[in-house]
Tab-separated table of C-alpha atoms and ligand atoms in Angstrom:
chain	number	residue	atom	x	y	z
J	1365	MET	CA	90.534	76.840	59.808
J	1366	THR	CA	87.965	78.143	57.405
J	1367	LYS	CA	87.478	81.842	56.780
J	1368	GLU	CA	83.993	81.457	58.198
J	1369	THR	CA	85.319	80.169	61.549
J	1370	LYS	CA	87.855	82.980	61.672
J	1371	THR	CA	85.104	85.541	61.172
J	1372	ARG	CA	82.945	83.857	63.803
J	1373	TYR	CA	85.767	83.949	66.358
J	1374	TYR	CA	86.584	87.566	65.555
J	1375	GLN	CA	82.929	88.605	65.851
J	1376	ALA	CA	82.531	86.714	69.129
J	1377	LEU	CA	85.561	88.444	70.658
J	1378	ARG	CA	84.248	91.820	69.530
J	1379	HIS	CA	80.864	91.057	71.054
J	1380	MET	CA	82.549	89.992	74.317
J	1381	ALA	CA	84.609	93.189	74.467
J	1382	GLN	CA	81.434	95.235	73.979
J	1383	THR	CA	79.635	93.291	76.699
J	1384	MET	CA	82.521	93.891	79.075
J	1385	SER	CA	82.199	97.625	78.730
J	1386	SER	CA	78.397	97.742	78.826
J	1387	ALA	CA	77.145	95.016	81.212
J	1388	THR	CA	76.503	96.260	84.730
J	1389	THR	CA	77.502	93.237	86.769
J	1390	ALA	CA	80.521	90.992	86.530
J	1391	ARG	CA	78.289	87.970	86.698
J	1392	GLY	CA	76.135	89.168	83.804
J	1393	THR	CA	79.275	89.773	81.737
J	1394	LEU	CA	80.622	86.315	82.454
J	1395	ARG	CA	77.338	84.632	81.562
J	1396	SER	CA	77.258	86.462	78.278
J	1397	VAL	CA	80.918	85.671	77.515
J	1398	ILE	CA	80.451	81.984	78.303
J	1399	LYS	CA	77.357	81.753	76.133
J	1400	ALA	CA	79.066	83.504	73.227
J	1401	THR	CA	82.030	81.123	73.539
J	1402	ALA	CA	79.862	78.022	73.120
J	1403	ARG	CA	78.056	79.609	70.169
J	1404	ALA	CA	81.249	80.675	68.403
J	1405	MET	CA	82.944	77.302	68.877
J	1406	GLU	CA	79.756	75.452	67.878
J	1407	VAL	CA	79.826	73.278	70.953
J	1408	ALA	CA	77.012	72.144	73.230
J	1409	GLY	CA	78.156	73.956	76.346
J	1410	SER	CA	80.788	75.898	78.192
J	1411	ALA	CA	81.607	76.684	81.799
J	1412	LEU	CA	83.871	78.888	83.863
J	1413	LEU	CA	85.098	77.130	86.998
J	1414	LEU	CA	86.658	79.179	89.763
J	1415	LEU	CA	89.503	77.713	91.786
J	1416	ASP	CA	88.816	77.947	95.528
J	1417	PRO	CA	91.327	79.821	97.736
J	1418	ASP	CA	93.077	76.584	98.726
J	1419	ARG	CA	93.345	75.566	95.050
J	1420	GLU	CA	91.537	72.317	95.750
J	1421	TYR	CA	88.078	72.669	94.252
J	1422	LEU	CA	86.541	74.045	91.075
J	1423	ILE	CA	83.296	75.924	91.558
J	1424	PRO	CA	81.079	76.702	88.533
J	1425	VAL	CA	80.476	80.458	88.369
J	1426	ALA	CA	79.003	80.748	84.891
J	1427	ALA	CA	77.787	78.083	82.487
J	1428	SER	CA	75.871	77.726	79.269
J	1429	GLY	CA	74.214	74.767	77.564
J	1430	LEU	CA	74.878	72.343	80.399
J	1431	SER	CA	72.118	70.770	82.434
J	1432	ASP	CA	71.812	71.711	86.067
J	1433	TRP	CA	72.176	68.032	86.795
J	1434	TYR	CA	75.550	67.853	85.043
J	1435	LEU	CA	76.862	71.024	86.668
J	1436	ARG	CA	76.039	69.674	90.097
J	1437	LYS	CA	77.276	66.167	89.426
J	1438	GLY	CA	79.784	66.531	92.206
J	1439	LEU	CA	82.305	68.878	93.619
J	1440	LEU	CA	85.158	68.961	91.115
J	1441	ASN	CA	88.536	68.348	92.653
J	1442	ALA	CA	91.066	70.429	90.701
J	1443	GLN	CA	93.808	67.868	91.304
J	1444	LYS	CA	91.694	65.007	89.967
J	1445	SER	CA	89.875	66.693	87.125
J	1446	LEU	CA	92.324	67.482	84.303
J	1447	PRO	CA	95.198	68.224	86.705
J	1448	GLU	CA	97.530	69.350	83.877
J	1449	VAL	CA	95.469	72.534	83.561
J	1450	LEU	CA	96.839	73.587	86.966
J	1451	GLU	CA	100.295	73.480	85.359
J	1452	GLY	CA	99.121	76.069	82.859
J	1453	LYS	CA	98.435	73.672	79.978
J	1454	ALA	CA	95.424	73.498	77.672
J	1455	VAL	CA	93.927	69.991	77.757
J	1456	ALA	CA	91.780	68.446	75.045
J	1457	ILE	CA	89.830	65.249	75.682
J	1458	LEU	CA	88.696	63.335	72.628
J	1459	ASP	CA	86.661	60.628	74.332
J	1460	ALA	CA	85.230	61.854	77.626
J	1461	ALA	CA	83.638	58.495	78.473
J	1462	THR	CA	86.960	56.688	78.788
J	1463	ASP	CA	89.553	59.332	79.594
J	1464	THR	CA	90.916	58.834	83.106
J	1465	ARG	CA	91.947	62.471	83.416
J	1466	LEU	CA	88.293	63.346	84.062
J	1467	GLU	CA	86.981	62.981	87.586
J	1468	TYR	CA	83.463	61.920	86.552
J	1469	PRO	CA	83.729	60.261	83.110
J	1470	GLU	CA	80.492	58.325	83.622
J	1471	SER	CA	78.556	61.563	84.259
J	1472	ALA	CA	80.022	63.089	81.104
J	1473	ALA	CA	78.897	60.050	79.118
J	1474	LYS	CA	75.427	60.207	80.671
J	1475	ALA	CA	75.142	63.892	79.801
J	1476	GLY	CA	76.053	63.087	76.181
J	1477	ILE	CA	79.426	64.841	76.263
J	1478	ALA	CA	81.925	63.327	73.855
J	1479	SER	CA	84.863	65.744	73.817
J	1480	LEU	CA	86.029	68.727	75.772
J	1481	LEU	CA	88.675	71.397	75.795
J	1482	CYS	CA	89.899	73.125	78.936
J	1483	VAL	CA	92.264	76.085	79.349
J	1484	PRO	CA	93.593	77.809	82.477
J	1485	VAL	CA	92.447	81.318	83.384
J	1486	THR	CA	95.486	83.179	84.627
J	1487	HIS	CA	95.814	86.458	86.465
J	1488	ARG	CA	99.281	87.912	87.187
J	1489	GLY	CA	100.885	84.541	86.537
J	1490	GLU	CA	98.575	82.676	88.892
J	1491	ILE	CA	95.864	80.262	87.772
J	1492	ILE	CA	92.556	81.439	89.248
J	1493	ALA	CA	89.997	79.504	87.216
J	1494	GLU	CA	89.437	77.095	84.318
J	1495	LEU	CA	87.434	77.583	81.165
J	1496	ARG	CA	85.905	74.523	79.534
J	1497	VAL	CA	83.892	73.820	76.393
J	1498	TYR	CA	81.939	70.600	75.843
J	1499	SER	CA	81.098	68.987	72.527
J	1500	ARG	CA	78.443	66.312	71.917
J	1501	GLN	CA	80.340	64.961	68.907
J	1502	GLN	CA	83.881	63.695	69.137
J	1503	ARG	CA	86.041	66.596	68.108
J	1504	GLN	CA	89.731	67.242	67.606
J	1505	PHE	CA	90.220	70.816	68.765
J	1506	SER	CA	92.499	72.765	66.441
J	1507	ARG	CA	95.300	75.149	67.352
J	1508	ARG	CA	92.982	78.055	66.486
J	1509	ASP	CA	90.254	76.650	68.775
J	1510	ARG	CA	92.761	76.574	71.618
J	1511	GLU	CA	93.984	80.073	70.854
J	1512	PHE	CA	90.445	81.402	70.750
J	1513	LEU	CA	89.562	79.783	74.086
J	1514	ALA	CA	92.805	81.064	75.648
J	1515	THR	CA	91.891	84.602	74.530
J	1516	VAL	CA	88.429	84.242	76.076
J	1517	ALA	CA	90.141	82.988	79.245
J	1518	ASP	CA	92.171	86.230	79.344
J	1519	LEU	CA	88.967	88.235	79.078
J	1520	CYS	CA	87.416	86.150	81.878
J	1521	ALA	CA	90.465	86.864	84.070
J	1522	THR	CA	89.868	90.597	83.658
J	1523	VAL	CA	86.195	90.239	84.582
J	1524	LEU	CA	86.985	88.035	87.579
J	1525	GLU	CA	89.485	90.603	88.771
J	1526	ARG	CA	86.839	93.307	88.387
J	1527	TRP	CA	84.508	91.194	90.489
J	1528	ARG	CA	87.155	90.794	93.192
J	1529	LEU	CA	87.679	94.563	93.258
J	1530	GLU	CA	83.925	95.126	93.460
J	1531	GLN	CA	83.821	92.805	96.420
J	1532	ALA	CA	86.635	94.549	98.212
J	1533	LEU	CA	85.000	97.974	97.935
J	1534	PRO	CA	82.829	99.130	100.804
J	1535	GLY	CA	79.205	98.542	99.893
J	1536	GLY	CA	80.238	96.207	97.064
J	1537	PRO	CA	77.882	93.382	96.146
J	1538	THR	CA	79.106	91.049	98.867
J	1539	ALA	CA	81.528	93.297	100.685
J	1540	PRO	CA	82.993	91.249	103.531
J	1541	THR	CA	82.563	92.840	106.937
J	1542	GLY	CA	85.795	91.693	108.601
J	1543	ALA	CA	89.362	92.326	107.575
J	1544	GLN	CA	89.425	88.864	106.058
J	1545	MET	CA	87.730	87.808	102.859
J	1546	PRO	CA	85.424	84.853	103.463
J	1547	ARG	CA	87.357	81.657	102.799
J	1548	SER	CA	84.395	79.813	101.382
J	1549	PRO	CA	84.656	79.306	97.654
J	1550	SER	CA	81.512	81.345	97.163
J	1551	PRO	CA	80.235	81.874	93.649
J	1552	ILE	CA	80.495	85.150	91.864
J	1553	ALA	CA	77.267	86.724	93.058
J	1554	PRO	CA	75.814	86.735	96.550
J	1555	ILE	CA	74.217	83.356	97.081
J	1556	SER	CA	70.485	83.419	97.436
J	1557	PHE	CA	69.903	81.044	100.286
J	1558	ALA	CA	66.597	79.242	100.311
J	1559	HIS	CA	66.135	79.798	104.027
J	1560	PRO	CA	67.539	82.227	106.641
J	1561	SER	CA	68.801	79.320	108.761
J	1562	GLU	CA	71.078	78.344	105.847
J	1563	GLU	CA	72.509	81.832	105.707
J	1564	GLU	CA	73.093	81.758	109.436
J	1565	PHE	CA	74.796	78.394	109.145
J	1566	ALA	CA	77.034	79.734	106.343
J	1567	ARG	CA	77.952	82.720	108.521
J	1568	LEU	CA	78.764	80.423	111.400
J	1569	LEU	CA	81.006	78.321	109.150
J	1570	ASP	CA	82.719	81.465	107.833
J	1571	PHE	CA	83.286	82.697	111.354
J	1572	TYR	CA	85.114	79.515	112.243
J	1573	ARG	CA	86.877	79.424	108.853
J	1574	ILE	CA	85.358	76.131	107.783
J	1575	ASP	CA	85.207	75.894	103.994
J	1576	TRP	CA	81.768	75.255	102.539
J	1577	VAL	CA	79.991	75.031	99.238
J	1578	TYR	CA	76.270	75.747	98.959
J	1579	GLU	CA	74.138	73.142	97.157
J	1580	PRO	CA	77.127	71.584	95.383
J	1581	ARG	CA	75.542	68.460	94.001
J	1582	SER	CA	72.168	66.889	93.142
J	1583	PHE	CA	71.660	63.199	93.786
J	1584	PRO	CA	69.019	61.282	91.804
J	1585	LEU	CA	66.810	59.356	94.275
J	1586	HIS	CA	64.404	57.791	91.740
J	1587	TRP	CA	64.686	57.264	88.009
J	1588	GLU	CA	62.310	57.182	85.071
J	1589	ASP	CA	63.623	56.279	81.612
J	1590	ASP	CA	67.194	56.629	82.822
J	1591	LYS	CA	66.584	60.183	84.033
J	1592	GLY	CA	66.395	61.258	87.649
J	1593	SER	CA	62.709	61.801	88.420
J	1594	GLU	CA	63.362	62.788	92.015
J	1595	MET	CA	66.493	64.672	92.932
J	1596	PHE	CA	67.916	65.665	96.268
J	1597	THR	CA	70.376	68.539	96.696
J	1598	PRO	CA	71.908	68.763	100.165
J	1599	ASP	CA	72.291	72.320	101.421
J	1600	PHE	CA	76.027	72.301	102.085
J	1601	TYR	CA	79.218	70.402	101.473
J	1602	LEU	CA	82.131	70.872	103.890
J	1603	PRO	CA	85.216	69.736	101.942
J	1604	GLU	CA	87.597	69.532	104.924
J	1605	LEU	CA	85.266	67.165	106.727
J	1606	ASP	CA	84.029	65.478	103.528
J	1607	LEU	CA	80.525	65.995	104.842
J	1608	TYR	CA	77.215	66.998	103.255
J	1609	VAL	CA	74.846	68.861	105.544
J	1610	GLU	CA	71.109	69.249	105.201
J	1611	LEU	CA	69.397	71.678	107.540
J	1612	THR	CA	65.824	70.994	108.511
J	1613	THR	CA	63.349	73.804	108.701
J	1614	LEU	CA	61.192	74.088	111.749
J	1615	LYS	CA	58.055	72.664	110.086
J	1616	PRO	CA	57.693	69.002	111.172
J	1617	ARG	CA	56.047	67.952	107.882
J	1618	LEU	CA	59.009	69.206	105.852
J	1619	ALA	CA	61.462	67.739	108.339
J	1620	ALA	CA	59.839	64.294	107.926
J	1621	GLU	CA	60.116	64.600	104.123
J	1622	LYS	CA	63.773	65.515	104.373
J	1623	ASN	CA	64.349	62.609	106.716
J	1624	ARG	CA	62.915	60.265	104.102
J	1625	LYS	CA	65.164	61.719	101.380
J	1626	VAL	CA	68.278	61.513	103.511
J	1627	ARG	CA	67.491	57.859	104.390
J	1628	ARG	CA	67.058	57.054	100.694
J	1629	LEU	CA	70.284	58.854	99.802
J	1630	LYS	CA	72.191	56.878	102.421
J	1631	GLN	CA	70.770	53.632	101.007
J	1632	LEU	CA	71.662	54.501	97.419
J	1633	TYR	CA	75.016	56.156	98.085
J	1634	PRO	CA	76.541	54.468	101.142
J	1635	ASP	CA	79.898	56.227	100.652
J	1636	ILE	CA	78.359	59.666	100.969
J	1637	ASN	CA	78.727	61.243	104.357
J	1638	ILE	CA	75.593	63.263	105.124
J	1639	ARG	CA	74.114	64.766	108.267
J	1640	LEU	CA	70.606	66.066	108.731
J	1641	LEU	CA	70.758	68.870	111.235
J	1642	ASN	CA	68.323	70.921	113.210
J	1643	LYS	CA	69.632	74.033	114.892
J	1644	LYS	CA	70.583	72.268	118.105
J	1645	ASP	CA	72.285	69.531	116.144
J	1646	TYR	CA	74.519	71.839	114.182
J	1647	HIS	CA	75.714	73.571	117.291
J	1648	ARG	CA	76.672	70.117	118.520
J	1649	LEU	CA	78.430	69.319	115.265
J	1650	LEU	CA	80.544	72.464	115.503
J	1651	ALA	CA	81.295	71.660	119.122
J	1652	LYS	CA	82.835	68.368	118.038
J	1653	TYR	CA	85.453	70.314	116.121
J	1654	GLY	CA	85.898	72.834	118.904
J	1655	HIS	CA	83.642	75.513	117.419
J	1656	GLY	CA	80.426	77.203	118.334
J	1657	PRO	CA	78.761	77.934	121.651
J	1658	LEU	CA	78.638	74.291	122.705
J	1659	GLY	CA	82.242	73.757	121.713
J	1660	GLU	CA	83.294	76.368	124.198
J	1661	ALA	CA	80.918	75.445	126.944
J	1662	LYS	CA	81.697	71.744	126.756
J	1663	VAL	CA	85.242	72.177	127.983
J	1664	GLU	CA	85.109	73.487	131.488
J	1665	GLY	CA	87.422	76.410	132.087
J	1666	ILE	CA	87.718	77.440	128.435
J	1667	GLU	CA	86.544	80.968	127.893
J	1668	ARG	CA	86.522	80.820	124.099
J	1669	VAL	CA	88.094	79.169	121.088
J	1670	LEU	CA	91.024	81.258	119.849
J	1671	LEU	CA	92.180	79.092	116.947
J	1672	SER	CA	89.968	76.415	115.440
J	1673	THR	CA	91.226	73.025	114.305
J	1674	SER	CA	91.013	73.970	110.654
J	1675	GLN	CA	92.777	77.304	111.202
J	1676	ILE	CA	95.636	75.499	112.954
J	1677	GLN	CA	95.859	72.779	110.337
J	1678	GLY	CA	95.815	75.279	107.464
J	1679	ARG	CA	98.640	77.306	108.991
J	1680	VAL	CA	100.692	74.210	109.836
J	1681	ARG	CA	100.494	73.172	106.178
J	1682	GLN	CA	101.656	76.629	105.065
J	1683	LEU	CA	104.592	76.600	107.503
J	1684	ALA	CA	105.627	73.135	106.319
J	1685	ARG	CA	105.522	74.362	102.737
J	1686	LEU	CA	107.828	77.291	103.557
J	1687	ILE	CA	110.216	75.071	105.487
J	1688	SER	CA	110.311	72.472	102.692
J	1689	ARG	CA	111.099	75.241	100.205
J	1690	ASP	CA	113.822	76.825	102.374
J	1691	TYR	CA	115.525	73.501	103.181
J	1692	GLU	CA	115.463	72.171	99.610
J	1693	GLY	CA	118.576	69.994	99.061
J	1694	ARG	CA	119.330	69.795	102.800
J	1695	GLN	CA	118.268	67.417	105.556
J	1696	PRO	CA	117.171	69.457	108.583
J	1697	LEU	CA	117.076	68.126	112.115
J	1698	LEU	CA	113.904	69.248	113.875
J	1699	ILE	CA	114.241	69.635	117.624
J	1700	GLY	CA	111.303	69.926	119.976
J	1701	VAL	CA	111.211	70.666	123.683
J	1702	LEU	CA	108.783	68.355	125.460
J	1703	LYS	CA	105.956	68.280	126.101
J	1704	GLY	CA	103.880	71.157	124.726
J	1705	VAL	CA	105.241	70.927	121.186
J	1706	PHE	CA	104.406	67.324	120.437
J	1707	CYS	CA	101.088	67.926	118.596
J	1708	PHE	CA	102.494	70.750	116.488
J	1709	LEU	CA	105.750	68.969	115.696
J	1710	ALA	CA	103.947	65.754	114.753
J	1711	ASP	CA	101.608	67.576	112.356
J	1712	LEU	CA	104.312	69.854	110.956
J	1713	MET	CA	106.752	67.078	110.080
J	1714	ARG	CA	104.061	65.115	108.257
J	1715	HIS	CA	103.711	67.983	105.788
J	1716	ILE	CA	107.452	68.552	105.279
J	1717	THR	CA	108.546	67.164	101.940
J	1718	VAL	CA	112.379	67.236	102.255
J	1719	PRO	CA	114.182	64.374	104.060
J	1720	MET	CA	114.464	65.259	107.757
J	1721	SER	CA	115.071	63.814	111.197
J	1722	VAL	CA	113.707	64.655	114.609
J	1723	ASP	CA	114.971	64.738	118.169
J	1724	PHE	CA	113.580	65.875	121.515
J	1725	MET	CA	114.885	67.434	124.659
J	1726	ALA	CA	113.264	68.373	127.937
J	1727	ILE	CA	114.083	71.111	130.433
J	1728	SER	CA	112.963	71.998	133.905
J	1729	TYR	CA	110.562	74.910	134.339
J	1730	TYR	CA	110.345	77.611	136.946
J	1731	GLY	CA	108.359	76.395	139.913
J	1732	GLU	CA	109.492	72.828	139.488
J	1733	ASN	CA	112.036	71.255	141.837
J	1734	SER	CA	115.254	72.564	140.286
J	1735	GLU	CA	116.743	75.881	141.396
J	1736	ALA	CA	117.780	76.944	137.902
J	1737	VAL	CA	116.727	75.870	134.450
J	1738	GLN	CA	118.445	72.660	133.408
J	1739	ILE	CA	118.295	70.012	130.722
J	1740	THR	CA	116.362	67.043	132.064
J	1741	LYS	CA	116.546	65.097	128.817
J	1742	ASP	CA	119.372	65.766	126.402
J	1743	LEU	CA	119.419	65.244	122.635
J	1744	ASP	CA	120.265	61.798	121.271
J	1745	THR	CA	121.831	63.347	118.147
J	1746	ASN	CA	125.168	65.100	117.653
J	1747	ILE	CA	124.107	68.378	116.069
J	1748	SER	CA	127.578	69.579	115.039
J	1749	GLY	CA	127.450	70.531	111.334
J	1750	ARG	CA	123.686	69.881	111.114
J	1751	ASP	CA	120.966	72.240	109.893
J	1752	VAL	CA	118.920	72.551	113.055
J	1753	LEU	CA	115.340	73.780	113.149
J	1754	MET	CA	114.168	74.416	116.683
J	1755	VAL	CA	110.389	73.889	116.878
J	1756	GLU	CA	108.479	75.598	119.687
J	1757	ASP	CA	104.839	75.544	120.729
J	1758	ILE	CA	104.786	79.056	122.164
J	1759	VAL	CA	107.275	81.836	122.823
J	1760	ASP	CA	106.224	84.020	125.723
J	1761	THR	CA	108.898	85.987	127.620
J	1762	GLY	CA	111.548	84.355	125.431
J	1763	MET	CA	113.545	83.121	128.400
J	1764	THR	CA	113.129	79.418	127.684
J	1765	LEU	CA	114.019	79.747	124.042
J	1766	ASN	CA	116.950	82.019	124.791
J	1767	TYR	CA	118.404	79.390	127.108
J	1768	ILE	CA	117.892	76.596	124.593
J	1769	LEU	CA	119.368	78.544	121.677
J	1770	ARG	CA	122.492	79.301	123.686
J	1771	TYR	CA	122.775	75.616	124.546
J	1772	LEU	CA	122.366	74.550	120.918
J	1773	ARG	CA	124.717	77.192	119.455
J	1774	ALA	CA	127.481	75.937	121.736
J	1775	ARG	CA	127.200	72.568	119.963
J	1776	ASP	CA	128.203	74.102	116.634
J	1777	PRO	CA	125.328	73.405	114.226
J	1778	ALA	CA	125.773	74.425	110.547
J	1779	SER	CA	122.636	76.570	110.858
J	1780	LEU	CA	120.051	77.230	113.540
J	1781	ARG	CA	116.541	78.501	112.902
J	1782	VAL	CA	113.381	78.718	114.978
J	1783	CYS	CA	109.799	77.831	114.127
J	1784	THR	CA	107.063	78.557	116.654
J	1785	LEU	CA	103.349	77.935	116.386
J	1786	LEU	CA	102.410	80.802	118.708
J	1787	ASP	CA	104.171	84.081	119.410
J	1788	LYS	CA	103.062	86.121	122.450
J	1789	ARG	CA	105.146	89.044	121.307
J	1790	VAL	CA	103.595	91.571	123.714
J	1791	ARG	CA	105.065	89.695	126.671
J	1792	ARG	CA	108.614	89.435	125.383
J	1793	LEU	CA	111.422	90.156	127.848
J	1794	ILE	CA	114.337	88.754	125.870
J	1795	GLU	CA	114.498	89.222	122.098
J	1796	VAL	CA	114.857	85.893	120.323
J	1797	PRO	CA	115.097	85.403	116.537
J	1798	LEU	CA	111.982	83.721	115.097
J	1799	ASP	CA	112.166	82.514	111.516
J	1800	TYR	CA	108.706	80.924	111.154
J	1801	VAL	CA	105.688	82.025	113.190
J	1802	GLY	CA	102.275	80.345	113.019
J	1803	PHE	CA	100.163	82.945	114.811
J	1804	GLU	CA	100.898	86.021	116.850
J	1805	ILE	CA	98.550	86.066	119.844
J	1806	GLY	CA	97.745	88.544	122.615
J	1807	ASP	CA	98.405	88.414	126.309
J	1808	GLN	CA	96.170	85.446	127.160
J	1809	PHE	CA	96.882	82.070	128.646
J	1810	VAL	CA	96.034	79.474	126.037
J	1811	VAL	CA	95.625	75.715	126.191
J	1812	GLY	CA	94.967	72.834	123.813
J	1813	TYR	CA	96.768	71.266	120.842
J	1814	GLY	CA	99.548	70.128	123.188
J	1815	LEU	CA	99.575	73.184	125.475
J	1816	ASP	CA	98.568	72.549	129.050
J	1817	TYR	CA	97.480	74.106	132.274
J	1818	ARG	CA	98.701	71.980	135.209
J	1819	GLY	CA	98.930	68.995	132.886
J	1820	GLU	CA	95.372	69.310	131.549
J	1821	TYR	CA	93.774	70.321	128.216
J	1822	ARG	CA	96.610	69.044	125.979
J	1823	ASN	CA	94.148	66.828	124.108
J	1824	LEU	CA	91.878	69.622	122.820
J	1825	PRO	CA	91.974	69.720	119.010
J	1826	PHE	CA	91.754	73.534	119.072
J	1827	ILE	CA	93.537	76.291	121.003
J	1828	GLY	CA	91.342	77.947	123.586
J	1829	VAL	CA	91.721	80.824	126.003
J	1830	LEU	CA	91.710	79.662	129.598
J	1831	ASN	CA	89.221	81.367	131.883
J	1832	PRO	CA	91.390	83.781	133.942
J	1833	GLU	CA	89.443	82.997	137.147
J	1834	LEU	CA	90.430	79.376	136.853
J	1835	ARG	CA	94.092	80.370	136.441
J	1836	GLU	CA	94.046	82.456	139.557
J	1837	ALA	CA	92.377	79.682	141.572
M	580	IMP	P1	108.893	81.703	127.915
M	580	IMP	O1	110.189	81.183	128.418
M	580	IMP	O2	108.336	82.791	128.801
M	580	IMP	O3	108.932	82.062	126.469
M	580	IMP	O4	107.840	80.545	128.086
M	580	IMP	C1	107.683	79.513	127.195
M	580	IMP	C2	106.997	78.347	127.854
M	580	IMP	O5	105.998	78.793	128.752
M	580	IMP	C3	106.275	77.539	126.825
M	580	IMP	O6	107.105	76.558	126.273
M	580	IMP	C4	105.119	77.005	127.597
M	580	IMP	O7	105.482	75.824	128.234
M	580	IMP	C5	104.827	78.053	128.639
M	580	IMP	N1	103.734	78.970	128.238
M	580	IMP	C6	103.835	80.282	128.016
M	580	IMP	N2	102.635	80.792	127.687
M	580	IMP	C7	101.779	79.782	127.724
M	580	IMP	C8	100.368	79.678	127.463
M	580	IMP	O8	99.661	80.633	127.121
M	580	IMP	N3	99.819	78.446	127.590
M	580	IMP	C9	100.540	77.363	127.941
M	580	IMP	N4	101.840	77.404	128.182
M	580	IMP	C10	102.468	78.617	128.077
């Protein structure tokens, strides 16, 4: 490295440190830092990409020297775009047009990007973002280049943390109202929505914990001299549903124009899933997934949605991760009591990564023909010496589980643990040990996702609260 480069890097870091102590907003600081990085490294552009809470997507929060078109080329999947960075490694790409580690090599080529360097941004040992620089000429990045970028990444981590703190403070720039931070991978500053209906839609999605990204990507609809002369940027992308959503305003002329664009987009990009929605439509869309006013009203007898499909699925994945970690090197036997548990057990086991087996039993319930609880279907497996994980849909008074645990313990398993999706702790009569709990819920009768009321509602993809009047009937 020449002395000149060394001086440039030193001066850039000094300038960044000064900006950090003088700039008023975190976003302003980041913009300035990103710009100074590209200048110091003599590259065409640079970008800071924030990892979303589920560590799936990379969202640009500050960029310099890159066209809007390139930034919005598509939602970057962190697992597909330079995945080694998520392992904490710096990754240098010499030829962006051919390197398969990039998710969109053709876009990079089109934007004239030849080489790039990417480093992780780490806070307290956890990767929270990625910092990238882009060069128009092929470039071998030196050890010093990597060190410089890693130092800038450390500075970015501090600023990002400051931003998070700002957000958590009452009256902060986008202080969340509920106890929960919004799950959407929202950029660093409050988003300026083009229309109030978009903001309302975003709020609705947040309420039901559906991840979204605002205006994530621009699609060229017509070209002139190889450049997009007409672009279309859908309002939202919902990663879980792999769906783009465009909201129409109330003006019919604009709605017709949007209709034309959406038709053209579907023609040009048949793999893209896009929906054009008016207000009524998007209520219907949410209803399909068990959300929103129509979602509740559609199912007779359901008072409200307690846990949405995506909330359930997210938690099931987390539980499976914990179980896989705890049973590493062992082969657990999962036991479910029919029938309520079948949805939960089926989803849970598909996310468990250690070898496992499954068995079912059935028992009689109070109010059925038998005088006392009894096993109506016994296990097919000998559980002696096995690591047994009892999987329950819901634990209410604890009487059912207590009976089953006694029954299983008598058969001498090597270990016996319990995983339940729902815990109605307030109603407990008999204390039972619970090792994994999906959600603690209040004193309400719930149905859906396998749980029934007189044999009905098991097929609902969400968990809803049953209207008490109906229960009494
Ligand atoms: P426990 O013996 O009182 O813990 O009752 C557990 C069983 O009662 C569960 O396996 C369910 O079959 C049923 N149960 C308890 N609460 C609910 C509910 O809210 N919805 C549906 N079934 C429930």
